[in-house]
Amino acid sequence: MAVLGVLAGLPAAAAVSPAALPAPSFDGPVYAVAYRGSVVYVGGSFTAAVVAGHRLPRQRLAAFDARTGALLDWAPAADGTVRALAVDGATVYAAGDFATVAGQPRARLAALDAERGAASGFQHRVTGTVSALAVGHGRLYIGGRFTAVDGVTRANAAAFTLATGAPDTAWAAGTDDTVTAVAVTARRVYLGGGFHHVNGTGALRLAAVDPATGTLDRGFRPLPPAVVLGVAATDDTPPAGGASAPGEAGRGTVMAAMGGRGGSAAAYDTAGNMRWQRVFDGDVQAVTVLDGITYLGGHFDKACTTSRNGAHGICTDGSATRIKLAAVDPAGRLLSWAPQANGIVGVRALAASPVTGTITAGGEFTIIGGIVQKRVAVFG
């Protein structure tokens, strides 16, 4: 029997409050959440926000203030589902199934003014679907299931130069299957998904590539047990005084949300060694980190007390009730944080803001802690 969590001598960490703060509700699923200061941008398949019982048109994109819960005027209408968001300065990048955004033809990818919602000149042809975005190193990184960008072969991952909006032809990280998640740190770009190879080399479901070239980083070799649905990563810069010694894991941690039998979440060091693992009775679909606490969302109802589960993911050695949301401390210990959402699909997206000290969850839930709060919830 494997007991989950390590480093038991560490002091317990504190999570945000499980009570949801004021926020708009939405009339359809929320697939993506991103912060810009205290502003929360959301994307999905909704057509209206609901505030104090009043429906306000918001076609698959909206924004609100995390501190007050006030719905903002930002409303660039998309004609199809928005599945991913990323923010860089005064620009919000969106990806999804749409053909037009803010009245402009923008198939699957768009760049929008963060204040006014107007579409910029950023316009590209992606042959396939885009489901993950991340910004860093002067680039916009995209992941999904596609074969080309602007007619140039790109296998499920690509990058654009932020300064010009042009594809970065020097960055070439190709996978043999879908990329569902992208995360950026000071030294790496992490890709998660269902793939088994990156650039023709074995890399099982979770890989690190070079931010400038897309070359596979062979120093990171984790073995996630199932498809990776979400990735979050903390600082991976070398320790003070120079680079890490050979074989040293470094300071960073990579958290993966996974499916599989039931579902699970795990943390890896920068060499790919597993630091901790938590097992649930349903897929873990989203992960984010705030002040050292890892927050998890999905369609689980129970967190297992060991790594064993049986048919349909049922915990075999005991469990704790964690309906759609859970939190784990740096040692991998399950925290008491339990907002208790509802629904079948549950939580699809999580984002955190150190500026406001809040996390935002998006998905298909309609109740948090017994109170009606539809499809978006803020905790702080």
mmCIF file of C-alpha atoms in Angstrom:
data_model
loop_
_atom_site.group_PDB
_atom_site.id
_atom_site.type_symbol
_atom_site.label_atom_id
_atom_site.label_comp_id
_atom_site.label_asym_id
_atom_site.label_seq_id
_atom_site.Cartn_x
_atom_site.Cartn_y
_atom_site.Cartn_z
ATOM 1 C CA MET A 1 0.000 0.000 0.000
ATOM 2 C CA ALA A 2 1.525 3.297 -1.062
ATOM 3 C CA VAL A 3 0.872 6.251 1.220
ATOM 4 C CA LEU A 4 0.632 9.469 -0.737
ATOM 5 C CA GLY A 5 2.834 12.444 0.007
ATOM 6 C CA VAL A 6 6.421 12.894 1.173
ATOM 7 C CA LEU A 7 8.442 15.247 3.371
ATOM 8 C CA ALA A 8 6.072 14.744 6.290
ATOM 9 C CA GLY A 9 8.205 16.913 8.565
ATOM 10 C CA LEU A 10 7.235 20.100 6.744
ATOM 11 C CA PRO A 11 4.764 22.448 8.472
ATOM 12 C CA ALA A 12 1.238 22.530 7.109
ATOM 13 C CA ALA A 13 0.522 25.233 4.546
ATOM 14 C CA ALA A 14 -2.581 27.423 4.450
ATOM 15 C CA ALA A 15 -4.997 27.521 1.529
ATOM 16 C CA VAL A 16 -7.349 30.291 0.461
ATOM 17 C CA SER A 17 -10.832 30.341 1.966
ATOM 18 C CA PRO A 18 -13.222 27.691 0.590
ATOM 19 C CA ALA A 19 -16.036 30.263 0.580
ATOM 20 C CA ALA A 20 -16.627 31.672 -2.895
ATOM 21 C CA LEU A 21 -16.286 35.432 -3.332
ATOM 22 C CA PRO A 22 -18.791 37.504 -5.352
ATOM 23 C CA ALA A 23 -18.551 36.808 -9.092
ATOM 24 C CA PRO A 24 -20.842 36.671 -12.120
ATOM 25 C CA SER A 25 -22.469 33.413 -13.147
ATOM 26 C CA PHE A 26 -22.607 32.199 -16.743
ATOM 27 C CA ASP A 27 -25.263 30.356 -18.731
ATOM 28 C CA GLY A 28 -22.896 27.843 -20.312
ATOM 29 C CA PRO A 29 -19.617 26.014 -19.658
ATOM 30 C CA VAL A 30 -16.398 27.919 -18.948
ATOM 31 C CA TYR A 31 -13.315 26.277 -20.464
ATOM 32 C CA ALA A 32 -10.622 28.902 -19.875
ATOM 33 C CA VAL A 33 -9.614 31.395 -17.181
ATOM 34 C CA ALA A 34 -6.743 33.928 -17.161
ATOM 35 C CA TYR A 35 -5.702 36.867 -14.951
ATOM 36 C CA ARG A 36 -4.407 40.328 -15.766
ATOM 37 C CA GLY A 37 -3.831 42.034 -12.433
ATOM 38 C CA SER A 38 -7.196 41.967 -10.680
ATOM 39 C CA VAL A 39 -9.130 41.311 -13.900
ATOM 40 C CA VAL A 40 -10.280 37.767 -14.663
ATOM 41 C CA TYR A 41 -10.891 36.850 -18.313
ATOM 42 C CA VAL A 42 -13.080 33.830 -19.022
ATOM 43 C CA GLY A 43 -13.845 31.917 -22.196
ATOM 44 C CA GLY A 44 -16.234 29.090 -22.992
ATOM 45 C CA SER A 45 -19.488 28.313 -24.749
ATOM 46 C CA PHE A 46 -21.752 30.663 -22.762
ATOM 47 C CA THR A 47 -23.860 33.399 -24.325
ATOM 48 C CA ALA A 48 -24.673 35.477 -21.243
ATOM 49 C CA ALA A 49 -23.386 36.468 -17.825
ATOM 50 C CA VAL A 50 -25.866 36.496 -14.967
ATOM 51 C CA VAL A 51 -25.589 39.262 -12.366
ATOM 52 C CA ALA A 52 -28.226 39.701 -9.635
ATOM 53 C CA GLY A 53 -30.663 37.693 -11.707
ATOM 54 C CA HIS A 54 -30.130 39.767 -14.864
ATOM 55 C CA ARG A 55 -28.782 38.230 -18.088
ATOM 56 C CA LEU A 56 -26.161 40.341 -19.844
ATOM 57 C CA PRO A 57 -24.972 39.296 -23.333
ATOM 58 C CA ARG A 58 -21.471 37.854 -23.379
ATOM 59 C CA GLN A 59 -20.723 35.713 -26.406
ATOM 60 C CA ARG A 60 -18.169 33.179 -25.167
ATOM 61 C CA LEU A 61 -15.779 35.825 -23.788
ATOM 62 C CA ALA A 62 -16.138 38.008 -20.698
ATOM 63 C CA ALA A 63 -14.186 39.725 -17.931
ATOM 64 C CA PHE A 64 -14.826 40.694 -14.316
ATOM 65 C CA ASP A 65 -12.974 42.161 -11.349
ATOM 66 C CA ALA A 66 -11.659 39.485 -8.969
ATOM 67 C CA ARG A 67 -11.720 41.822 -5.965
ATOM 68 C CA THR A 68 -15.292 43.075 -6.332
ATOM 69 C CA GLY A 69 -16.926 40.510 -8.595
ATOM 70 C CA ALA A 70 -18.163 43.305 -10.895
ATOM 71 C CA LEU A 71 -18.754 42.285 -14.502
ATOM 72 C CA LEU A 72 -16.731 44.474 -16.866
ATOM 73 C CA ASP A 73 -17.743 45.917 -20.230
ATOM 74 C CA TRP A 74 -15.126 43.824 -22.058
ATOM 75 C CA ALA A 75 -17.199 41.718 -24.475
ATOM 76 C CA PRO A 76 -15.553 40.720 -27.789
ATOM 77 C CA ALA A 77 -18.106 38.239 -29.152
ATOM 78 C CA ALA A 78 -16.840 34.910 -30.526
ATOM 79 C CA ASP A 79 -18.991 32.729 -32.777
ATOM 80 C CA GLY A 80 -17.640 29.441 -31.405
ATOM 81 C CA THR A 81 -16.369 27.946 -28.161
ATOM 82 C CA VAL A 82 -13.281 29.540 -26.580
ATOM 83 C CA ARG A 83 -11.061 26.810 -25.144
ATOM 84 C CA ALA A 84 -7.888 28.617 -24.016
ATOM 85 C CA LEU A 85 -6.760 32.075 -22.909
ATOM 86 C CA ALA A 86 -3.402 33.710 -22.186
ATOM 87 C CA VAL A 87 -2.476 37.279 -21.305
ATOM 88 C CA ASP A 88 0.585 39.295 -22.274
ATOM 89 C CA GLY A 89 0.601 42.918 -21.152
ATOM 90 C CA ALA A 90 -2.310 44.675 -22.834
ATOM 91 C CA THR A 91 -3.198 41.690 -25.044
ATOM 92 C CA VAL A 92 -5.493 38.741 -24.400
ATOM 93 C CA TYR A 93 -4.910 35.726 -26.642
ATOM 94 C CA ALA A 94 -7.824 33.362 -27.264
ATOM 95 C CA ALA A 95 -8.023 29.970 -28.948
ATOM 96 C CA GLY A 96 -10.957 27.746 -29.761
ATOM 97 C CA ASP A 97 -13.499 26.685 -32.329
ATOM 98 C CA PHE A 98 -14.491 30.160 -33.520
ATOM 99 C CA ALA A 99 -14.259 31.673 -36.993
ATOM 100 C CA THR A 100 -14.873 35.307 -36.002
ATOM 101 C CA VAL A 101 -14.073 37.314 -32.878
ATOM 102 C CA ALA A 102 -15.000 40.937 -32.188
ATOM 103 C CA GLY A 103 -16.538 41.145 -35.646
ATOM 104 C CA GLN A 104 -13.314 40.121 -37.419
ATOM 105 C CA PRO A 105 -12.418 36.864 -39.190
ATOM 106 C CA ARG A 106 -10.131 35.054 -36.784
ATOM 107 C CA ALA A 107 -10.172 31.271 -37.174
ATOM 108 C CA ARG A 108 -9.139 29.398 -34.021
ATOM 109 C CA LEU A 109 -6.687 32.085 -32.803
ATOM 110 C CA ALA A 110 -7.147 35.745 -31.927
ATOM 111 C CA ALA A 111 -5.367 38.568 -30.118
ATOM 112 C CA LEU A 112 -7.624 41.060 -28.350
ATOM 113 C CA ASP A 113 -7.086 44.412 -26.678
ATOM 114 C CA ALA A 114 -7.289 43.774 -22.939
ATOM 115 C CA GLU A 115 -9.186 47.026 -22.308
ATOM 116 C CA ARG A 116 -11.442 47.463 -25.350
ATOM 117 C CA GLY A 117 -11.759 43.922 -26.704
ATOM 118 C CA ALA A 118 -10.899 44.898 -30.281
ATOM 119 C CA ALA A 119 -9.142 42.283 -32.417
ATOM 120 C CA SER A 120 -5.583 43.091 -33.456
ATOM 121 C CA GLY A 121 -4.013 42.218 -36.803
ATOM 122 C CA PHE A 122 -2.822 38.869 -35.411
ATOM 123 C CA GLN A 123 -4.372 36.434 -37.917
ATOM 124 C CA HIS A 124 -3.188 32.938 -38.811
ATOM 125 C CA ARG A 125 -4.412 29.685 -40.346
ATOM 126 C CA VAL A 126 -4.226 26.666 -38.069
ATOM 127 C CA THR A 127 -5.039 23.323 -39.673
ATOM 128 C CA GLY A 128 -6.695 21.562 -36.758
ATOM 129 C CA THR A 129 -7.681 22.590 -33.237
ATOM 130 C CA VAL A 130 -5.926 24.686 -30.572
ATOM 131 C CA SER A 131 -6.687 23.910 -26.936
ATOM 132 C CA ALA A 132 -3.743 25.310 -24.939
ATOM 133 C CA LEU A 133 -1.921 28.674 -24.790
ATOM 134 C CA ALA A 134 0.971 30.041 -22.766
ATOM 135 C CA VAL A 135 3.106 33.185 -22.952
ATOM 136 C CA GLY A 136 6.779 33.647 -22.112
ATOM 137 C CA HIS A 137 10.249 34.266 -23.562
ATOM 138 C CA GLY A 138 8.781 36.767 -26.008
ATOM 139 C CA ARG A 139 6.572 34.093 -27.540
ATOM 140 C CA LEU A 140 3.042 32.775 -27.606
ATOM 141 C CA TYR A 141 3.129 28.979 -27.408
ATOM 142 C CA ILE A 142 0.150 26.962 -28.622
ATOM 143 C CA GLY A 143 -0.794 23.317 -28.251
ATOM 144 C CA GLY A 144 -3.585 21.179 -29.579
ATOM 145 C CA ARG A 145 -4.232 18.713 -32.357
ATOM 146 C CA PHE A 146 -3.122 20.356 -35.609
ATOM 147 C CA THR A 147 -0.861 19.665 -38.545
ATOM 148 C CA ALA A 148 0.108 23.082 -39.886
ATOM 149 C CA VAL A 149 0.264 26.818 -39.176
ATOM 150 C CA ASP A 150 -0.039 29.120 -42.169
ATOM 151 C CA GLY A 151 0.644 26.140 -44.428
ATOM 152 C CA VAL A 152 3.889 25.161 -42.665
ATOM 153 C CA THR A 153 3.957 21.728 -40.999
ATOM 154 C CA ARG A 154 3.603 21.921 -37.240
ATOM 155 C CA ALA A 155 2.703 18.787 -35.283
ATOM 156 C CA ASN A 156 0.456 19.775 -32.366
ATOM 157 C CA ALA A 157 2.712 22.541 -31.023
ATOM 158 C CA ALA A 158 3.901 25.889 -32.362
ATOM 159 C CA ALA A 159 5.118 29.325 -31.319
ATOM 160 C CA PHE A 160 4.633 32.930 -32.428
ATOM 161 C CA THR A 161 6.873 35.940 -31.806
ATOM 162 C CA LEU A 162 4.987 38.401 -29.615
ATOM 163 C CA ALA A 163 6.748 41.476 -31.005
ATOM 164 C CA THR A 164 5.651 40.834 -34.592
ATOM 165 C CA GLY A 165 2.862 38.281 -34.314
ATOM 166 C CA ALA A 166 4.638 36.116 -36.894
ATOM 167 C CA PRO A 167 5.162 32.361 -36.500
ATOM 168 C CA ASP A 168 8.518 31.552 -34.930
ATOM 169 C CA THR A 169 9.925 29.261 -37.587
ATOM 170 C CA ALA A 170 12.991 28.497 -35.445
ATOM 171 C CA TRP A 171 10.838 26.902 -32.745
ATOM 172 C CA ALA A 172 9.895 23.365 -33.720
ATOM 173 C CA ALA A 173 8.573 20.995 -31.079
ATOM 174 C CA GLY A 174 6.464 18.329 -32.751
ATOM 175 C CA THR A 175 4.555 15.546 -31.008
ATOM 176 C CA ASP A 176 2.883 12.352 -32.215
ATOM 177 C CA ASP A 177 -0.405 13.091 -30.440
ATOM 178 C CA THR A 178 -2.450 15.877 -28.886
ATOM 179 C CA VAL A 179 -0.916 18.553 -26.674
ATOM 180 C CA THR A 180 -3.548 19.497 -24.087
ATOM 181 C CA ALA A 181 -1.497 21.764 -21.806
ATOM 182 C CA VAL A 182 1.441 24.182 -21.998
ATOM 183 C CA ALA A 183 3.329 25.857 -19.126
ATOM 184 C CA VAL A 184 6.335 28.198 -19.256
ATOM 185 C CA THR A 185 9.154 28.731 -16.744
ATOM 186 C CA ALA A 186 12.455 30.609 -16.817
ATOM 187 C CA ARG A 187 14.294 27.776 -18.557
ATOM 188 C CA ARG A 188 11.707 25.523 -20.124
ATOM 189 C CA VAL A 189 8.399 25.092 -21.889
ATOM 190 C CA TYR A 190 6.451 22.116 -20.561
ATOM 191 C CA LEU A 191 4.044 20.215 -22.792
ATOM 192 C CA GLY A 192 1.407 17.800 -21.514
ATOM 193 C CA GLY A 193 -0.981 15.556 -23.397
ATOM 194 C CA GLY A 194 -1.452 12.098 -24.839
ATOM 195 C CA PHE A 195 1.760 11.935 -26.893
ATOM 196 C CA HIS A 196 4.535 9.361 -26.642
ATOM 197 C CA HIS A 197 7.204 11.172 -28.668
ATOM 198 C CA VAL A 198 8.523 14.711 -29.081
ATOM 199 C CA ASN A 199 10.605 15.418 -32.172
ATOM 200 C CA GLY A 200 10.782 11.671 -32.776
ATOM 201 C CA THR A 201 12.246 10.900 -29.349
ATOM 202 C CA GLY A 202 10.410 9.051 -26.598
ATOM 203 C CA ALA A 203 8.727 11.470 -24.183
ATOM 204 C CA LEU A 204 5.699 10.053 -22.405
ATOM 205 C CA ARG A 205 2.781 12.498 -21.983
ATOM 206 C CA LEU A 206 4.843 15.199 -20.213
ATOM 207 C CA ALA A 207 7.947 16.812 -21.688
ATOM 208 C CA ALA A 208 10.205 19.843 -21.411
ATOM 209 C CA VAL A 209 11.449 21.663 -24.497
ATOM 210 C CA ASP A 210 13.762 24.601 -25.097
ATOM 211 C CA PRO A 211 11.917 27.962 -25.112
ATOM 212 C CA ALA A 212 13.892 29.248 -28.110
ATOM 213 C CA THR A 213 14.211 26.160 -30.317
ATOM 214 C CA GLY A 214 11.665 23.583 -29.147
ATOM 215 C CA THR A 215 14.439 20.994 -28.771
ATOM 216 C CA LEU A 216 13.507 18.226 -26.331
ATOM 217 C CA ASP A 217 15.181 18.604 -22.930
ATOM 218 C CA ARG A 218 16.339 15.075 -22.145
ATOM 219 C CA GLY A 219 17.192 16.032 -18.592
ATOM 220 C CA PHE A 220 13.479 15.900 -17.732
ATOM 221 C CA ARG A 221 12.138 12.342 -17.916
ATOM 222 C CA PRO A 222 8.965 11.840 -15.874
ATOM 223 C CA LEU A 223 6.688 8.822 -16.259
ATOM 224 C CA PRO A 224 3.130 10.085 -15.794
ATOM 225 C CA PRO A 225 0.761 7.110 -15.536
ATOM 226 C CA ALA A 226 -2.019 8.533 -17.722
ATOM 227 C CA VAL A 227 -2.915 11.278 -20.181
ATOM 228 C CA VAL A 228 -1.915 14.727 -18.900
ATOM 229 C CA LEU A 229 -4.813 17.186 -18.968
ATOM 230 C CA GLY A 230 -3.259 20.176 -17.188
ATOM 231 C CA VAL A 231 0.209 21.437 -16.241
ATOM 232 C CA ALA A 232 1.489 24.081 -13.823
ATOM 233 C CA ALA A 233 5.136 24.784 -13.044
ATOM 234 C CA THR A 234 7.058 26.837 -10.499
ATOM 235 C CA ASP A 235 10.432 28.581 -10.770
ATOM 236 C CA ASP A 236 13.208 26.415 -12.225
ATOM 237 C CA THR A 237 16.116 28.865 -12.150
ATOM 238 C CA PRO A 238 19.437 27.456 -10.865
ATOM 239 C CA PRO A 239 20.306 27.896 -7.170
ATOM 240 C CA ALA A 240 22.233 31.006 -6.140
ATOM 241 C CA GLY A 241 25.896 30.669 -7.021
ATOM 242 C CA GLY A 242 25.497 28.843 -10.312
ATOM 243 C CA ALA A 243 23.917 25.957 -12.131
ATOM 244 C CA SER A 244 22.661 22.826 -10.423
ATOM 245 C CA ALA A 245 25.191 20.089 -9.949
ATOM 246 C CA PRO A 246 24.933 17.008 -12.190
ATOM 247 C CA GLY A 247 21.931 14.958 -11.099
ATOM 248 C CA GLU A 248 20.586 17.686 -8.834
ATOM 249 C CA ALA A 249 16.868 18.243 -9.282
ATOM 250 C CA GLY A 250 16.955 22.025 -8.981
ATOM 251 C CA ARG A 251 14.296 24.149 -7.321
ATOM 252 C CA GLY A 252 11.373 23.923 -9.703
ATOM 253 C CA THR A 253 8.320 21.713 -9.471
ATOM 254 C CA VAL A 254 6.059 20.576 -12.295
ATOM 255 C CA MET A 255 2.485 19.641 -11.381
ATOM 256 C CA ALA A 256 0.435 17.465 -13.728
ATOM 257 C CA ALA A 257 -3.327 16.898 -13.694
ATOM 258 C CA MET A 258 -4.158 13.510 -15.186
ATOM 259 C CA GLY A 259 -6.897 11.153 -16.266
ATOM 260 C CA GLY A 260 -6.605 7.383 -16.211
ATOM 261 C CA ARG A 261 -8.448 4.929 -13.975
ATOM 262 C CA GLY A 262 -10.107 7.420 -11.717
ATOM 263 C CA GLY A 263 -7.645 10.264 -12.080
ATOM 264 C CA SER A 264 -4.575 11.625 -10.366
ATOM 265 C CA ALA A 265 -2.246 14.548 -9.843
ATOM 266 C CA ALA A 266 1.496 14.419 -9.377
ATOM 267 C CA ALA A 267 4.439 16.732 -8.776
ATOM 268 C CA TYR A 268 7.828 16.211 -10.398
ATOM 269 C CA ASP A 269 11.187 17.849 -9.839
ATOM 270 C CA THR A 270 13.105 19.334 -12.750
ATOM 271 C CA ALA A 271 14.731 15.965 -13.486
ATOM 272 C CA GLY A 272 11.342 14.256 -13.691
ATOM 273 C CA ASN A 273 11.496 12.449 -10.362
ATOM 274 C CA MET A 274 8.072 12.185 -8.723
ATOM 275 C CA ARG A 275 7.800 14.210 -5.512
ATOM 276 C CA TRP A 276 4.235 13.275 -4.657
ATOM 277 C CA GLN A 277 1.095 11.801 -6.141
ATOM 278 C CA ARG A 278 -2.600 12.061 -5.221
ATOM 279 C CA VAL A 279 -5.227 9.696 -6.577
ATOM 280 C CA PHE A 280 -8.912 10.524 -7.051
ATOM 281 C CA ASP A 281 -12.062 8.761 -8.209
ATOM 282 C CA GLY A 282 -12.340 10.900 -11.351
ATOM 283 C CA ASP A 283 -10.148 12.796 -13.796
ATOM 284 C CA VAL A 284 -8.136 15.755 -12.532
ATOM 285 C CA GLN A 285 -8.569 18.245 -15.370
ATOM 286 C CA ALA A 286 -6.967 21.451 -14.104
ATOM 287 C CA VAL A 287 -4.137 22.560 -11.826
ATOM 288 C CA THR A 288 -2.743 25.861 -10.570
ATOM 289 C CA VAL A 289 -0.407 27.005 -7.789
ATOM 290 C CA LEU A 290 -0.636 29.907 -5.335
ATOM 291 C CA ASP A 291 1.722 30.510 -2.398
ATOM 292 C CA GLY A 292 3.036 26.966 -2.540
ATOM 293 C CA ILE A 293 -0.393 25.335 -2.490
ATOM 294 C CA THR A 294 -1.424 23.237 -5.486
ATOM 295 C CA TYR A 295 -5.125 23.534 -6.361
ATOM 296 C CA LEU A 296 -6.785 20.778 -8.369
ATOM 297 C CA GLY A 297 -10.071 20.670 -10.257
ATOM 298 C CA GLY A 298 -11.884 17.961 -12.147
ATOM 299 C CA HIS A 299 -14.879 15.668 -12.093
ATOM 300 C CA PHE A 300 -13.822 13.679 -9.015
ATOM 301 C CA ASP A 301 -15.838 13.370 -5.808
ATOM 302 C CA LYS A 302 -13.320 11.573 -3.587
ATOM 303 C CA ALA A 303 -9.621 11.898 -2.855
ATOM 304 C CA CYS A 304 -8.109 8.483 -2.134
ATOM 305 C CA THR A 305 -5.951 7.997 0.947
ATOM 306 C CA THR A 306 -3.520 5.734 -0.966
ATOM 307 C CA SER A 307 -2.497 5.272 -4.578
ATOM 308 C CA ARG A 308 -4.792 2.286 -5.028
ATOM 309 C CA ASN A 309 -8.161 2.452 -6.686
ATOM 310 C CA GLY A 310 -10.373 -0.094 -8.365
ATOM 311 C CA ALA A 311 -13.046 -0.317 -11.038
ATOM 312 C CA HIS A 312 -14.359 3.072 -12.171
ATOM 313 C CA GLY A 313 -11.663 4.706 -10.040
ATOM 314 C CA ILE A 314 -13.306 3.852 -6.706
ATOM 315 C CA CYS A 315 -10.876 4.349 -3.804
ATOM 316 C CA THR A 316 -10.118 0.957 -2.232
ATOM 317 C CA ASP A 317 -8.269 2.032 0.933
ATOM 318 C CA GLY A 318 -10.388 4.907 2.176
ATOM 319 C CA SER A 319 -11.080 8.392 0.933
ATOM 320 C CA ALA A 320 -11.958 11.979 1.811
ATOM 321 C CA THR A 321 -14.815 13.873 0.182
ATOM 322 C CA ARG A 322 -13.489 16.440 -2.283
ATOM 323 C CA ILE A 323 -16.196 17.250 -4.804
ATOM 324 C CA LYS A 324 -14.608 18.719 -7.978
ATOM 325 C CA LEU A 325 -11.988 20.774 -6.076
ATOM 326 C CA ALA A 326 -9.068 19.916 -3.778
ATOM 327 C CA ALA A 327 -5.812 21.389 -2.505
ATOM 328 C CA VAL A 328 -2.440 19.837 -1.724
ATOM 329 C CA ASP A 329 0.438 21.278 0.309
ATOM 330 C CA PRO A 330 4.092 21.279 -0.874
ATOM 331 C CA ALA A 331 4.623 17.860 0.716
ATOM 332 C CA GLY A 332 1.743 16.338 -1.224
ATOM 333 C CA ARG A 333 -0.597 16.174 1.758
ATOM 334 C CA LEU A 334 -4.284 16.663 1.103
ATOM 335 C CA LEU A 335 -5.515 19.841 2.793
ATOM 336 C CA SER A 336 -8.906 20.353 4.401
ATOM 337 C CA TRP A 337 -9.834 22.899 1.695
ATOM 338 C CA ALA A 338 -13.109 21.618 0.229
ATOM 339 C CA PRO A 339 -15.431 24.144 -1.484
ATOM 340 C CA GLN A 340 -17.592 21.190 -2.658
ATOM 341 C CA ALA A 341 -18.839 22.005 -6.125
ATOM 342 C CA ASN A 342 -21.359 19.931 -8.067
ATOM 343 C CA GLY A 343 -22.028 18.550 -11.528
ATOM 344 C CA ILE A 344 -20.670 15.689 -13.578
ATOM 345 C CA VAL A 345 -17.903 17.388 -15.544
ATOM 346 C CA GLY A 346 -17.145 19.769 -12.654
ATOM 347 C CA VAL A 347 -14.074 22.017 -12.972
ATOM 348 C CA ARG A 348 -12.350 22.458 -16.329
ATOM 349 C CA ALA A 349 -9.999 25.391 -15.673
ATOM 350 C CA LEU A 350 -8.066 26.981 -12.803
ATOM 351 C CA ALA A 351 -5.939 30.128 -12.612
ATOM 352 C CA ALA A 352 -4.200 31.920 -9.753
ATOM 353 C CA SER A 353 -3.170 35.532 -9.140
ATOM 354 C CA PRO A 354 -0.498 36.523 -6.610
ATOM 355 C CA VAL A 355 -1.631 40.132 -7.143
ATOM 356 C CA THR A 356 -5.055 39.522 -5.621
ATOM 357 C CA GLY A 357 -4.228 36.355 -3.677
ATOM 358 C CA THR A 358 -7.140 34.609 -5.381
ATOM 359 C CA ILE A 359 -7.765 31.565 -7.522
ATOM 360 C CA THR A 360 -10.565 31.275 -10.072
ATOM 361 C CA ALA A 361 -12.247 28.053 -11.158
ATOM 362 C CA GLY A 362 -14.258 27.617 -14.345
ATOM 363 C CA GLY A 363 -16.274 24.671 -15.536
ATOM 364 C CA GLU A 364 -19.783 23.271 -15.556
ATOM 365 C CA PHE A 365 -20.695 23.382 -11.860
ATOM 366 C CA THR A 366 -23.677 25.418 -10.661
ATOM 367 C CA ILE A 367 -23.267 25.227 -6.873
ATOM 368 C CA ILE A 368 -20.321 25.925 -4.571
ATOM 369 C CA GLY A 369 -20.650 25.040 -0.893
ATOM 370 C CA GLY A 370 -24.419 24.773 -1.196
ATOM 371 C CA ILE A 371 -24.743 28.247 -2.743
ATOM 372 C CA VAL A 372 -25.719 28.883 -6.366
ATOM 373 C CA GLN A 373 -22.653 30.022 -8.296
ATOM 374 C CA LYS A 374 -22.733 28.971 -11.917
ATOM 375 C CA ARG A 375 -19.647 27.965 -13.839
ATOM 376 C CA VAL A 376 -17.186 30.461 -12.333
ATOM 377 C CA ALA A 377 -16.035 30.774 -8.734
ATOM 378 C CA VAL A 378 -13.366 32.924 -7.086
ATOM 379 C CA PHE A 379 -11.641 32.004 -3.823
ATOM 380 C CA GLY A 380 -9.371 34.241 -1.777
#
